[in-house]
Amino acid sequence: MYSILKLKCPRCHEGNLFLTKNPYSYKNIDRMPDVCPVCEQKYWPEPGFFYGAMYVSYALTIALSVAVFVAMIVLWHFDVLWYLGLNAAAIILLFPPIFRVSRAVWFNLFVSYKTPEERTVSAQEKA
Ligand SMILES: [Zn+2]
């Protein structure tokens, strides 16, 4: 959870997953370093690796749409046209953080956390 919410490397929880902190910098929204600057974990393990993040993004967007729906019923009243407009606005406004969190979730499914000691041992085994 820490590495997902902070957008950190899933292996060391220290290196940043993205080159820029601001997700709303659209030019750099998907720019990631090739490897983690701290533990040298490859950030692009295979071609097309992050296509799978689209499934995570879809699930998060559905959750957001349900949240908007429930919020409208609880706080106001339900109206289809207002719902379509508010939901579209919420999805467009929150697309950049959803995009990045989706990549972090997808990456965390395949790479698990290792303590600094465990990382040193596995680096020595490689050598
Ligand atoms: Zn790392």
PDB file of C-alpha atoms and ligand atoms in Angstrom:
ATOM      1  CA  MET A   1       0.000   0.000   0.000  1.00  0.00           C
ATOM      2  CA  TYR A   2       2.850   2.410   0.859  1.00  0.00           C
ATOM      3  CA  SER A   3       4.490   2.087  -2.543  1.00  0.00           C
ATOM      4  CA  ILE A   4       1.136   2.438  -4.344  1.00  0.00           C
ATOM      5  CA  LEU A   5      -0.009   5.551  -2.462  1.00  0.00           C
ATOM      6  CA  LYS A   6       3.425   7.197  -2.565  1.00  0.00           C
ATOM      7  CA  LEU A   7       4.162   5.976  -6.149  1.00  0.00           C
ATOM      8  CA  LYS A   8       7.459   4.432  -5.038  1.00  0.00           C
ATOM      9  CA  CYS A   9       9.413   1.452  -6.348  1.00  0.00           C
ATOM     10  CA  PRO A  10       7.628  -1.740  -5.174  1.00  0.00           C
ATOM     11  CA  ARG A  11      10.944  -3.453  -4.413  1.00  0.00           C
ATOM     12  CA  CYS A  12      12.675  -0.867  -2.192  1.00  0.00           C
ATOM     13  CA  HIS A  13       9.892   1.682  -1.406  1.00  0.00           C
ATOM     14  CA  GLU A  14      12.447   4.468  -1.923  1.00  0.00           C
ATOM     15  CA  GLY A  15      12.941   5.255  -5.625  1.00  0.00           C
ATOM     16  CA  ASN A  16      10.235   7.273  -7.393  1.00  0.00           C
ATOM     17  CA  LEU A  17       8.192   5.406 -10.015  1.00  0.00           C
ATOM     18  CA  PHE A  18       7.728   8.507 -12.184  1.00  0.00           C
ATOM     19  CA  LEU A  19      10.143  11.211 -13.303  1.00  0.00           C
ATOM     20  CA  THR A  20       7.847  14.070 -12.205  1.00  0.00           C
ATOM     21  CA  LYS A  21       5.848  14.301  -8.974  1.00  0.00           C
ATOM     22  CA  ASN A  22       2.943  16.222 -10.511  1.00  0.00           C
ATOM     23  CA  PRO A  23       0.503  13.823 -12.253  1.00  0.00           C
ATOM     24  CA  TYR A  24      -1.151  16.779 -14.016  1.00  0.00           C
ATOM     25  CA  SER A  25       2.000  17.499 -16.012  1.00  0.00           C
ATOM     26  CA  TYR A  26       0.432  15.827 -19.068  1.00  0.00           C
ATOM     27  CA  LYS A  27       3.634  15.845 -21.111  1.00  0.00           C
ATOM     28  CA  ASN A  28       5.350  13.652 -18.512  1.00  0.00           C
ATOM     29  CA  ILE A  29       2.368  11.682 -17.220  1.00  0.00           C
ATOM     30  CA  ASP A  30       3.793   8.282 -18.215  1.00  0.00           C
ATOM     31  CA  ARG A  31       7.523   8.985 -18.040  1.00  0.00           C
ATOM     32  CA  MET A  32       9.303   6.546 -15.763  1.00  0.00           C
ATOM     33  CA  PRO A  33      13.040   5.928 -15.264  1.00  0.00           C
ATOM     34  CA  ASP A  34      14.374   2.736 -16.927  1.00  0.00           C
ATOM     35  CA  VAL A  35      15.490   1.346 -13.582  1.00  0.00           C
ATOM     36  CA  CYS A  36      14.955   2.287  -9.940  1.00  0.00           C
ATOM     37  CA  PRO A  37      17.672   4.795  -8.931  1.00  0.00           C
ATOM     38  CA  VAL A  38      17.959   3.104  -5.514  1.00  0.00           C
ATOM     39  CA  CYS A  39      17.741  -0.679  -6.062  1.00  0.00           C
ATOM     40  CA  GLU A  40      18.078  -0.930  -9.873  1.00  0.00           C
ATOM     41  CA  GLN A  41      14.765  -2.796 -10.273  1.00  0.00           C
ATOM     42  CA  LYS A  42      13.788  -2.658 -13.960  1.00  0.00           C
ATOM     43  CA  TYR A  43      10.722  -0.439 -14.349  1.00  0.00           C
ATOM     44  CA  TRP A  44       9.829  -1.978 -17.704  1.00  0.00           C
ATOM     45  CA  PRO A  45      10.316  -5.720 -17.149  1.00  0.00           C
ATOM     46  CA  GLU A  46       9.057  -6.700 -20.610  1.00  0.00           C
ATOM     47  CA  PRO A  47       7.553  -4.991 -23.688  1.00  0.00           C
ATOM     48  CA  GLY A  48       3.920  -4.066 -23.127  1.00  0.00           C
ATOM     49  CA  PHE A  49       4.141  -4.811 -19.407  1.00  0.00           C
ATOM     50  CA  PHE A  50       1.901  -1.905 -18.405  1.00  0.00           C
ATOM     51  CA  TYR A  51      -0.946  -2.843 -20.781  1.00  0.00           C
ATOM     52  CA  GLY A  52      -2.252  -4.858 -17.830  1.00  0.00           C
ATOM     53  CA  ALA A  53      -2.587  -1.638 -15.838  1.00  0.00           C
ATOM     54  CA  MET A  54      -5.576  -0.824 -18.058  1.00  0.00           C
ATOM     55  CA  TYR A  55      -7.590  -3.485 -16.197  1.00  0.00           C
ATOM     56  CA  VAL A  56      -6.700  -1.825 -12.890  1.00  0.00           C
ATOM     57  CA  SER A  57      -7.564   1.584 -14.346  1.00  0.00           C
ATOM     58  CA  TYR A  58     -10.937   0.243 -15.515  1.00  0.00           C
ATOM     59  CA  ALA A  59     -11.715  -1.122 -12.039  1.00  0.00           C
ATOM     60  CA  LEU A  60     -10.707   2.148 -10.353  1.00  0.00           C
ATOM     61  CA  THR A  61     -12.811   4.178 -12.794  1.00  0.00           C
ATOM     62  CA  ILE A  62     -15.862   1.965 -12.109  1.00  0.00           C
ATOM     63  CA  ALA A  63     -15.280   2.445  -8.370  1.00  0.00           C
ATOM     64  CA  LEU A  64     -15.136   6.220  -8.919  1.00  0.00           C
ATOM     65  CA  SER A  65     -18.390   6.144 -10.918  1.00  0.00           C
ATOM     66  CA  VAL A  66     -20.114   4.193  -8.136  1.00  0.00           C
ATOM     67  CA  ALA A  67     -18.749   6.659  -5.568  1.00  0.00           C
ATOM     68  CA  VAL A  68     -20.143   9.609  -7.566  1.00  0.00           C
ATOM     69  CA  PHE A  69     -23.496   7.797  -7.831  1.00  0.00           C
ATOM     70  CA  VAL A  70     -23.693   7.116  -4.080  1.00  0.00           C
ATOM     71  CA  ALA A  71     -22.507  10.645  -3.226  1.00  0.00           C
ATOM     72  CA  MET A  72     -25.263  12.138  -5.420  1.00  0.00           C
ATOM     73  CA  ILE A  73     -27.973  10.036  -3.736  1.00  0.00           C
ATOM     74  CA  VAL A  74     -26.720  10.746  -0.197  1.00  0.00           C
ATOM     75  CA  LEU A  75     -25.842  14.434  -0.575  1.00  0.00           C
ATOM     76  CA  TRP A  76     -28.301  15.639  -3.173  1.00  0.00           C
ATOM     77  CA  HIS A  77     -30.819  13.840  -5.409  1.00  0.00           C
ATOM     78  CA  PHE A  78     -30.311  11.537  -8.359  1.00  0.00           C
ATOM     79  CA  ASP A  79     -30.791  12.902 -11.844  1.00  0.00           C
ATOM     80  CA  VAL A  80     -29.438  10.987 -14.858  1.00  0.00           C
ATOM     81  CA  LEU A  81     -28.205  14.023 -16.793  1.00  0.00           C
ATOM     82  CA  TRP A  82     -26.480  15.523 -13.760  1.00  0.00           C
ATOM     83  CA  TYR A  83     -24.962  12.134 -12.997  1.00  0.00           C
ATOM     84  CA  LEU A  84     -23.565  11.784 -16.533  1.00  0.00           C
ATOM     85  CA  GLY A  85     -22.076  15.278 -16.385  1.00  0.00           C
ATOM     86  CA  LEU A  86     -20.636  14.995 -12.877  1.00  0.00           C
ATOM     87  CA  ASN A  87     -19.303  11.509 -13.537  1.00  0.00           C
ATOM     88  CA  ALA A  88     -17.611  12.588 -16.779  1.00  0.00           C
ATOM     89  CA  ALA A  89     -16.090  15.595 -14.981  1.00  0.00           C
ATOM     90  CA  ALA A  90     -14.824  13.394 -12.118  1.00  0.00           C
ATOM     91  CA  ILE A  91     -13.292  10.869 -14.532  1.00  0.00           C
ATOM     92  CA  ILE A  92     -11.595  13.558 -16.624  1.00  0.00           C
ATOM     93  CA  LEU A  93     -10.281  15.434 -13.575  1.00  0.00           C
ATOM     94  CA  LEU A  94      -9.012  12.304 -11.808  1.00  0.00           C
ATOM     95  CA  PHE A  95      -7.603  10.536 -14.873  1.00  0.00           C
ATOM     96  CA  PRO A  96      -3.916  11.458 -14.208  1.00  0.00           C
ATOM     97  CA  PRO A  97      -3.759  10.103 -10.623  1.00  0.00           C
ATOM     98  CA  ILE A  98      -5.831   7.026 -11.618  1.00  0.00           C
ATOM     99  CA  PHE A  99      -3.413   6.364 -14.491  1.00  0.00           C
ATOM    100  CA  ARG A 100      -0.386   6.470 -12.219  1.00  0.00           C
ATOM    101  CA  VAL A 101      -1.933   4.545  -9.328  1.00  0.00           C
ATOM    102  CA  SER A 102      -3.036   1.850 -11.809  1.00  0.00           C
ATOM    103  CA  ARG A 103       0.543   1.385 -12.970  1.00  0.00           C
ATOM    104  CA  ALA A 104       1.734   1.229  -9.357  1.00  0.00           C
ATOM    105  CA  VAL A 105      -0.917  -1.397  -8.463  1.00  0.00           C
ATOM    106  CA  TRP A 106      -0.070  -3.482 -11.538  1.00  0.00           C
ATOM    107  CA  PHE A 107       3.671  -3.295 -10.809  1.00  0.00           C
ATOM    108  CA  ASN A 108       3.100  -4.276  -7.168  1.00  0.00           C
ATOM    109  CA  LEU A 109       1.273  -7.430  -8.283  1.00  0.00           C
ATOM    110  CA  PHE A 110       4.508  -8.716  -9.830  1.00  0.00           C
ATOM    111  CA  VAL A 111       7.300  -7.224  -7.694  1.00  0.00           C
ATOM    112  CA  SER A 112       7.377  -7.685  -3.940  1.00  0.00           C
ATOM    113  CA  TYR A 113       9.114  -5.636  -1.270  1.00  0.00           C
ATOM    114  CA  LYS A 114      12.596  -6.629  -0.174  1.00  0.00           C
ATOM    115  CA  THR A 115      14.420  -5.218   2.844  1.00  0.00           C
ATOM    116  CA  PRO A 116      17.857  -3.640   2.209  1.00  0.00           C
ATOM    117  CA  GLU A 117      19.488  -6.808   3.648  1.00  0.00           C
ATOM    118  CA  GLU A 118      17.532  -9.087   1.291  1.00  0.00           C
ATOM    119  CA  ARG A 119      18.462  -6.855  -1.664  1.00  0.00           C
ATOM    120  CA  THR A 120      22.166  -7.030  -0.750  1.00  0.00           C
ATOM    121  CA  VAL A 121      22.031 -10.844  -0.508  1.00  0.00           C
ATOM    122  CA  SER A 122      20.308 -11.218  -3.898  1.00  0.00           C
ATOM    123  CA  ALA A 123      22.830  -8.781  -5.490  1.00  0.00           C
ATOM    124  CA  GLN A 124      25.697 -10.891  -4.108  1.00  0.00           C
ATOM    125  CA  GLU A 125      24.087 -14.081  -5.477  1.00  0.00           C
ATOM    126  CA  LYS A 126      23.946 -12.486  -8.945  1.00  0.00           C
ATOM    127  CA  ALA A 127      27.678 -11.605  -8.854  1.00  0.00           C
TER     128      ALA A 127
HETATM  129 ZN    ZN B   1      13.793   0.399  -5.964  1.00  0.00          ZN
END
